[in-house]
mmCIF file of C-alpha atoms in Angstrom:
data_model
loop_
_atom_site.group_PDB
_atom_site.id
_atom_site.type_symbol
_atom_site.label_atom_id
_atom_site.label_comp_id
_atom_site.label_asym_id
_atom_site.label_seq_id
_atom_site.Cartn_x
_atom_site.Cartn_y
_atom_site.Cartn_z
ATOM 1 C CA MET A 1 -27.829 35.099 8.213
ATOM 2 C CA ASN A 2 -26.238 32.199 10.109
ATOM 3 C CA GLU A 3 -26.515 34.092 13.397
ATOM 4 C CA GLU A 4 -30.187 34.814 12.753
ATOM 5 C CA ALA A 5 -30.869 31.157 11.915
ATOM 6 C CA THR A 6 -29.013 30.027 15.039
ATOM 7 C CA ALA A 7 -30.995 32.456 17.227
ATOM 8 C CA LYS A 8 -34.369 31.408 15.771
ATOM 9 C CA LEU A 9 -33.546 27.722 16.105
ATOM 10 C CA ALA A 10 -32.414 28.217 19.719
ATOM 11 C CA ASP A 11 -35.637 30.105 20.506
ATOM 12 C CA ILE A 12 -37.930 27.417 19.063
ATOM 13 C CA THR A 13 -35.925 24.629 20.708
ATOM 14 C CA ALA A 14 -36.159 26.388 24.072
ATOM 15 C CA ARG A 15 -39.917 26.868 23.687
ATOM 16 C CA ILE A 16 -40.354 23.176 22.869
ATOM 17 C CA ALA A 17 -38.284 22.290 25.943
ATOM 18 C CA ARG A 18 -40.394 24.531 28.211
ATOM 19 C CA ALA A 19 -43.653 23.096 26.857
ATOM 20 C CA ALA A 20 -42.340 19.546 27.304
ATOM 21 C CA ASP A 21 -41.188 20.369 30.817
ATOM 22 C CA THR A 22 -44.664 21.689 31.688
ATOM 23 C CA ALA A 23 -46.124 18.359 30.553
ATOM 24 C CA ARG A 24 -43.390 16.402 32.369
ATOM 25 C CA ARG A 25 -42.102 15.089 29.067
ATOM 26 C CA ASN A 26 -38.561 14.686 27.810
ATOM 27 C CA PRO A 27 -37.921 17.370 25.126
ATOM 28 C CA ALA A 28 -35.855 14.774 23.260
ATOM 29 C CA GLU A 29 -39.169 13.005 22.469
ATOM 30 C CA VAL A 30 -40.130 15.931 20.208
ATOM 31 C CA THR A 31 -38.723 16.190 16.674
ATOM 32 C CA LEU A 32 -38.668 19.710 15.247
ATOM 33 C CA ILE A 33 -39.398 19.654 11.506
ATOM 34 C CA ALA A 34 -38.387 22.892 9.779
ATOM 35 C CA VAL A 35 -40.991 23.384 7.038
ATOM 36 C CA SER A 36 -38.911 24.450 4.065
ATOM 37 C CA LYS A 37 -41.596 24.449 1.347
ATOM 38 C CA THR A 38 -41.161 27.412 -1.050
ATOM 39 C CA ARG A 39 -37.747 28.137 0.536
ATOM 40 C CA THR A 40 -34.587 27.997 -1.550
ATOM 41 C CA ALA A 41 -31.492 25.947 -0.805
ATOM 42 C CA ASP A 42 -29.744 29.210 0.120
ATOM 43 C CA GLU A 43 -32.451 29.923 2.716
ATOM 44 C CA ILE A 44 -32.253 26.378 4.101
ATOM 45 C CA ALA A 45 -28.442 26.182 4.376
ATOM 46 C CA PRO A 46 -28.088 28.520 7.416
ATOM 47 C CA LEU A 47 -30.512 26.361 9.439
ATOM 48 C CA VAL A 48 -28.555 23.233 8.511
ATOM 49 C CA ALA A 49 -25.377 25.022 9.585
ATOM 50 C CA ALA A 50 -27.095 25.932 12.874
ATOM 51 C CA GLY A 51 -27.702 22.246 13.566
ATOM 52 C CA GLN A 52 -31.252 21.653 12.285
ATOM 53 C CA ARG A 53 -31.576 18.139 10.835
ATOM 54 C CA ASP A 54 -35.267 17.498 10.018
ATOM 55 C CA PHE A 55 -36.980 19.397 7.199
ATOM 56 C CA GLY A 56 -40.478 19.218 5.724
ATOM 57 C CA GLU A 57 -41.653 19.670 2.146
ATOM 58 C CA ASN A 58 -45.175 19.656 0.739
ATOM 59 C CA ARG A 59 -44.523 18.751 -2.870
ATOM 60 C CA VAL A 60 -42.326 15.962 -4.213
ATOM 61 C CA GLN A 61 -41.447 17.900 -7.358
ATOM 62 C CA GLU A 62 -40.251 20.932 -5.396
ATOM 63 C CA ALA A 63 -38.259 18.714 -3.029
ATOM 64 C CA GLN A 64 -36.556 17.004 -5.976
ATOM 65 C CA GLY A 65 -35.315 20.395 -7.165
ATOM 66 C CA LYS A 66 -33.285 21.213 -4.061
ATOM 67 C CA TRP A 67 -32.861 18.282 -1.659
ATOM 68 C CA PRO A 68 -30.612 15.844 -3.566
ATOM 69 C CA ALA A 69 -27.760 18.397 -3.508
ATOM 70 C CA LEU A 70 -28.462 19.396 0.103
ATOM 71 C CA MET A 71 -28.527 15.775 1.244
ATOM 72 C CA ASP A 72 -25.314 15.014 -0.655
ATOM 73 C CA ALA A 73 -23.667 17.866 1.225
ATOM 74 C CA HIS A 74 -25.305 16.966 4.556
ATOM 75 C CA PRO A 75 -25.909 13.180 4.706
ATOM 76 C CA ASN A 76 -27.413 13.362 8.217
ATOM 77 C CA VAL A 77 -30.305 15.629 7.160
ATOM 78 C CA ARG A 78 -33.740 13.957 7.147
ATOM 79 C CA LEU A 79 -36.565 14.880 4.761
ATOM 80 C CA HIS A 80 -40.230 14.636 5.769
ATOM 81 C CA LEU A 81 -42.991 14.864 3.154
ATOM 82 C CA ILE A 82 -45.847 16.607 4.959
ATOM 83 C CA GLY A 83 -48.258 17.552 2.163
ATOM 84 C CA GLN A 84 -50.909 15.658 0.244
ATOM 85 C CA LEU A 85 -49.199 13.019 -1.848
ATOM 86 C CA GLN A 86 -50.394 11.928 -5.284
ATOM 87 C CA SER A 87 -50.294 8.177 -5.802
ATOM 88 C CA ASN A 88 -48.292 8.612 -9.026
ATOM 89 C CA LYS A 89 -45.551 10.330 -6.978
ATOM 90 C CA ALA A 90 -45.290 7.480 -4.459
ATOM 91 C CA GLU A 91 -42.099 6.020 -5.915
ATOM 92 C CA ASP A 92 -40.351 9.412 -6.000
ATOM 93 C CA ALA A 93 -41.519 10.063 -2.423
ATOM 94 C CA VAL A 94 -40.201 6.743 -1.122
ATOM 95 C CA ALA A 95 -36.881 7.241 -2.930
ATOM 96 C CA MET A 96 -36.078 10.563 -1.258
ATOM 97 C CA ALA A 97 -38.058 10.839 1.994
ATOM 98 C CA HIS A 98 -37.192 9.589 5.458
ATOM 99 C CA ALA A 99 -40.821 10.011 6.570
ATOM 100 C CA ILE A 100 -44.198 10.460 4.855
ATOM 101 C CA HIS A 101 -46.844 12.242 6.938
ATOM 102 C CA GLY A 102 -49.810 12.321 4.537
ATOM 103 C CA VAL A 103 -50.983 8.702 4.122
ATOM 104 C CA ASP A 104 -54.736 9.214 3.775
ATOM 105 C CA ARG A 105 -56.401 6.745 1.376
ATOM 106 C CA PRO A 106 -56.271 3.105 0.243
ATOM 107 C CA SER A 107 -54.928 3.903 -3.258
ATOM 108 C CA LEU A 108 -51.935 5.702 -1.713
ATOM 109 C CA VAL A 109 -51.316 2.786 0.678
ATOM 110 C CA THR A 110 -51.160 0.449 -2.331
ATOM 111 C CA ALA A 111 -48.875 2.785 -4.294
ATOM 112 C CA LEU A 112 -46.501 3.297 -1.352
ATOM 113 C CA ALA A 113 -46.336 -0.423 -0.545
ATOM 114 C CA HIS A 114 -45.509 -1.209 -4.180
ATOM 115 C CA ALA A 115 -42.843 1.527 -4.268
ATOM 116 C CA MET A 116 -41.260 0.362 -0.997
ATOM 117 C CA ASP A 117 -41.078 -3.224 -2.196
ATOM 118 C CA LYS A 118 -39.579 -2.117 -5.521
ATOM 119 C CA ILE A 119 -36.967 0.251 -4.058
ATOM 120 C CA GLY A 120 -36.223 -1.746 -0.909
ATOM 121 C CA LYS A 121 -36.584 1.307 1.340
ATOM 122 C CA ARG A 122 -39.266 1.871 3.977
ATOM 123 C CA PRO A 123 -39.682 5.479 5.177
ATOM 124 C CA THR A 124 -41.717 5.795 8.363
ATOM 125 C CA CYS A 125 -45.348 6.773 7.748
ATOM 126 C CA PHE A 126 -48.087 8.708 9.513
ATOM 127 C CA ILE A 127 -51.768 8.419 8.676
ATOM 128 C CA GLN A 128 -53.254 11.881 8.196
ATOM 129 C CA VAL A 129 -56.670 12.286 9.808
ATOM 130 C CA ASN A 130 -59.098 14.999 8.717
ATOM 131 C CA LEU A 131 -60.545 15.508 12.203
ATOM 132 C CA ALA A 132 -63.101 18.184 11.293
ATOM 133 C CA ASP A 133 -64.035 16.614 7.943
ATOM 134 C CA GLU A 134 -62.942 19.724 6.035
ATOM 135 C CA PRO A 135 -63.477 19.192 2.294
ATOM 136 C CA GLN A 136 -60.484 21.332 1.267
ATOM 137 C CA LYS A 137 -58.018 19.284 3.335
ATOM 138 C CA GLY A 138 -56.392 15.916 2.897
ATOM 139 C CA GLY A 139 -56.713 13.200 5.494
ATOM 140 C CA CYS A 140 -59.021 10.268 6.079
ATOM 141 C CA ALA A 141 -62.250 10.721 8.016
ATOM 142 C CA VAL A 142 -62.167 9.571 11.645
ATOM 143 C CA ALA A 143 -64.721 6.883 10.770
ATOM 144 C CA ASP A 144 -62.422 5.532 8.036
ATOM 145 C CA LEU A 145 -59.317 5.372 10.221
ATOM 146 C CA PRO A 146 -59.722 1.754 11.457
ATOM 147 C CA SER A 147 -60.056 0.309 7.952
ATOM 148 C CA LEU A 148 -57.245 2.457 6.494
ATOM 149 C CA LEU A 149 -54.914 1.561 9.355
ATOM 150 C CA LYS A 150 -55.714 -2.121 8.893
ATOM 151 C CA GLU A 151 -54.954 -1.887 5.155
ATOM 152 C CA ALA A 152 -51.702 -0.030 5.790
ATOM 153 C CA LEU A 153 -50.484 -2.594 8.319
ATOM 154 C CA GLN A 154 -51.484 -5.487 6.057
ATOM 155 C CA ALA A 155 -49.462 -3.815 3.275
ATOM 156 C CA ASP A 156 -46.486 -3.689 5.671
ATOM 157 C CA LEU A 157 -46.250 0.096 5.694
ATOM 158 C CA PRO A 158 -44.214 1.218 8.733
ATOM 159 C CA ILE A 159 -47.024 3.240 10.347
ATOM 160 C CA VAL A 160 -45.644 5.016 13.419
ATOM 161 C CA GLY A 161 -48.417 7.487 14.200
ATOM 162 C CA LEU A 162 -51.114 9.935 13.173
ATOM 163 C CA MET A 163 -50.954 13.440 11.700
ATOM 164 C CA CYS A 164 -53.453 16.311 11.635
ATOM 165 C CA VAL A 165 -53.901 19.940 10.607
ATOM 166 C CA PRO A 166 -56.607 21.435 12.879
ATOM 167 C CA PRO A 167 -59.202 23.885 11.511
ATOM 168 C CA ALA A 168 -57.512 27.256 11.095
ATOM 169 C CA ASP A 169 -60.181 29.332 12.829
ATOM 170 C CA LEU A 170 -60.697 27.201 15.953
ATOM 171 C CA GLU A 171 -58.738 26.622 19.175
ATOM 172 C CA PRO A 172 -56.380 23.749 18.242
ATOM 173 C CA SER A 173 -55.996 22.047 21.640
ATOM 174 C CA PRO A 174 -59.224 19.972 21.507
ATOM 175 C CA TRP A 175 -58.233 18.689 18.063
ATOM 176 C CA PHE A 176 -54.751 17.780 19.295
ATOM 177 C CA ALA A 177 -56.338 15.969 22.234
ATOM 178 C CA LEU A 178 -58.632 14.052 19.871
ATOM 179 C CA LEU A 179 -55.705 12.953 17.686
ATOM 180 C CA ALA A 180 -53.772 11.890 20.805
ATOM 181 C CA LYS A 181 -56.756 9.818 21.962
ATOM 182 C CA LEU A 182 -57.094 8.152 18.551
ATOM 183 C CA ALA A 183 -53.380 7.303 18.562
ATOM 184 C CA ARG A 184 -53.693 5.752 22.026
ATOM 185 C CA ASP A 185 -56.771 3.785 20.963
ATOM 186 C CA TYR A 186 -54.825 2.229 18.079
ATOM 187 C CA GLY A 187 -51.555 1.734 19.949
ATOM 188 C CA LEU A 188 -49.578 4.322 17.975
ATOM 189 C CA SER A 189 -46.914 6.442 19.661
ATOM 190 C CA GLY A 190 -46.248 9.059 16.965
ATOM 191 C CA LEU A 191 -48.186 12.339 16.785
ATOM 192 C CA SER A 192 -47.358 14.762 13.963
ATOM 193 C CA MET A 193 -49.187 17.910 15.083
ATOM 194 C CA GLY A 194 -48.451 21.535 15.858
ATOM 195 C CA MET A 195 -47.219 24.373 13.629
ATOM 196 C CA SER A 196 -45.669 27.824 14.123
ATOM 197 C CA GLY A 197 -48.683 29.286 15.937
ATOM 198 C CA ASP A 198 -49.616 26.365 18.165
ATOM 199 C CA PHE A 199 -46.678 23.952 18.562
ATOM 200 C CA GLU A 200 -46.362 24.595 22.303
ATOM 201 C CA SER A 201 -49.973 23.464 22.876
ATOM 202 C CA ALA A 202 -49.306 20.413 20.710
ATOM 203 C CA VAL A 203 -46.188 19.479 22.699
ATOM 204 C CA LYS A 204 -48.094 19.759 25.998
ATOM 205 C CA ILE A 205 -50.709 17.345 24.602
ATOM 206 C CA GLY A 206 -48.144 14.810 23.396
ATOM 207 C CA SER A 207 -46.906 15.787 19.935
ATOM 208 C CA THR A 208 -43.773 13.912 18.845
ATOM 209 C CA HIS A 209 -43.262 15.866 15.591
ATOM 210 C CA VAL A 210 -43.950 19.612 15.255
ATOM 211 C CA ARG A 211 -43.912 21.240 11.815
ATOM 212 C CA VAL A 212 -42.589 24.802 12.097
ATOM 213 C CA GLY A 213 -41.993 27.043 9.084
ATOM 214 C CA THR A 214 -42.641 30.768 9.546
ATOM 215 C CA ALA A 215 -41.201 30.929 13.081
ATOM 216 C CA LEU A 216 -37.892 29.584 11.758
ATOM 217 C CA PHE A 217 -37.680 31.103 8.292
ATOM 218 C CA GLY A 218 -39.679 34.314 8.766
ATOM 219 C CA GLU A 219 -42.663 35.425 6.711
ATOM 220 C CA ARG A 220 -42.680 34.487 3.045
ATOM 221 C CA ALA A 221 -41.812 37.292 0.674
#
C-alpha cells in the first residue's frame, strides 16, 4: 500500500513539474492538495507516509471524525476545506483548517470573521467563484465578486486568492483563464483550480493549488 501511494504521489508530482516547466513556472509554486473526502484514516496514512502534506475535505463533520488524530500524529500536515461551508460550521472550520477554499457569500464572511476573532486563528481563505453561474454549485457570481471581496477584506479575512470548479462537460482551460484574469484584476496571487482530470491545464494557466483525489487514491469503491 505504501509503495503504491509513493508511486502515485511521485507520478502526480512529476506531472505537475512538467506542466509548470512548460509554462516556465517553478513547480514549487504549486501546492498539491490530496482530496481525502470519503477516504478513511487508513487510506490517508500511506500518502502521509509517502510525504504528502496537504489534504482536502469537503465536509467539516467528516473531517472532525478523522483529522484530529491524524494531525496529532503528523503535526506538519495541513488541512484544506474545499467544499461548500455552512455558516453554522464556521467556528469548527476555523478551529481545524489551515485554509478555507469556499468563501462565497456575505453571511459566511461574517461568520468566519467572528470565528477567527473568537478563536484567534486566521486560516488563509479563497473566494469561490461560480464562473458559469451553475445553480447546483457554490460560489459567488462573477458580478458579485467585487462587493464580496470588499466585504471580506473589510472583515479582515486573509483572502489569498480565488477558487473555481469549471462546468463538468466543457473544456476547462477557458474557465481557468477567466479565473486567472479575475485574480490579476483584483491583485490576488492564489488560484485554487484543477482536479484529477485537468490539473495539468490548470498549472499551465497559473494554478497555485490543485485538488487531486481519484488520481492519488484510486476510484471510490
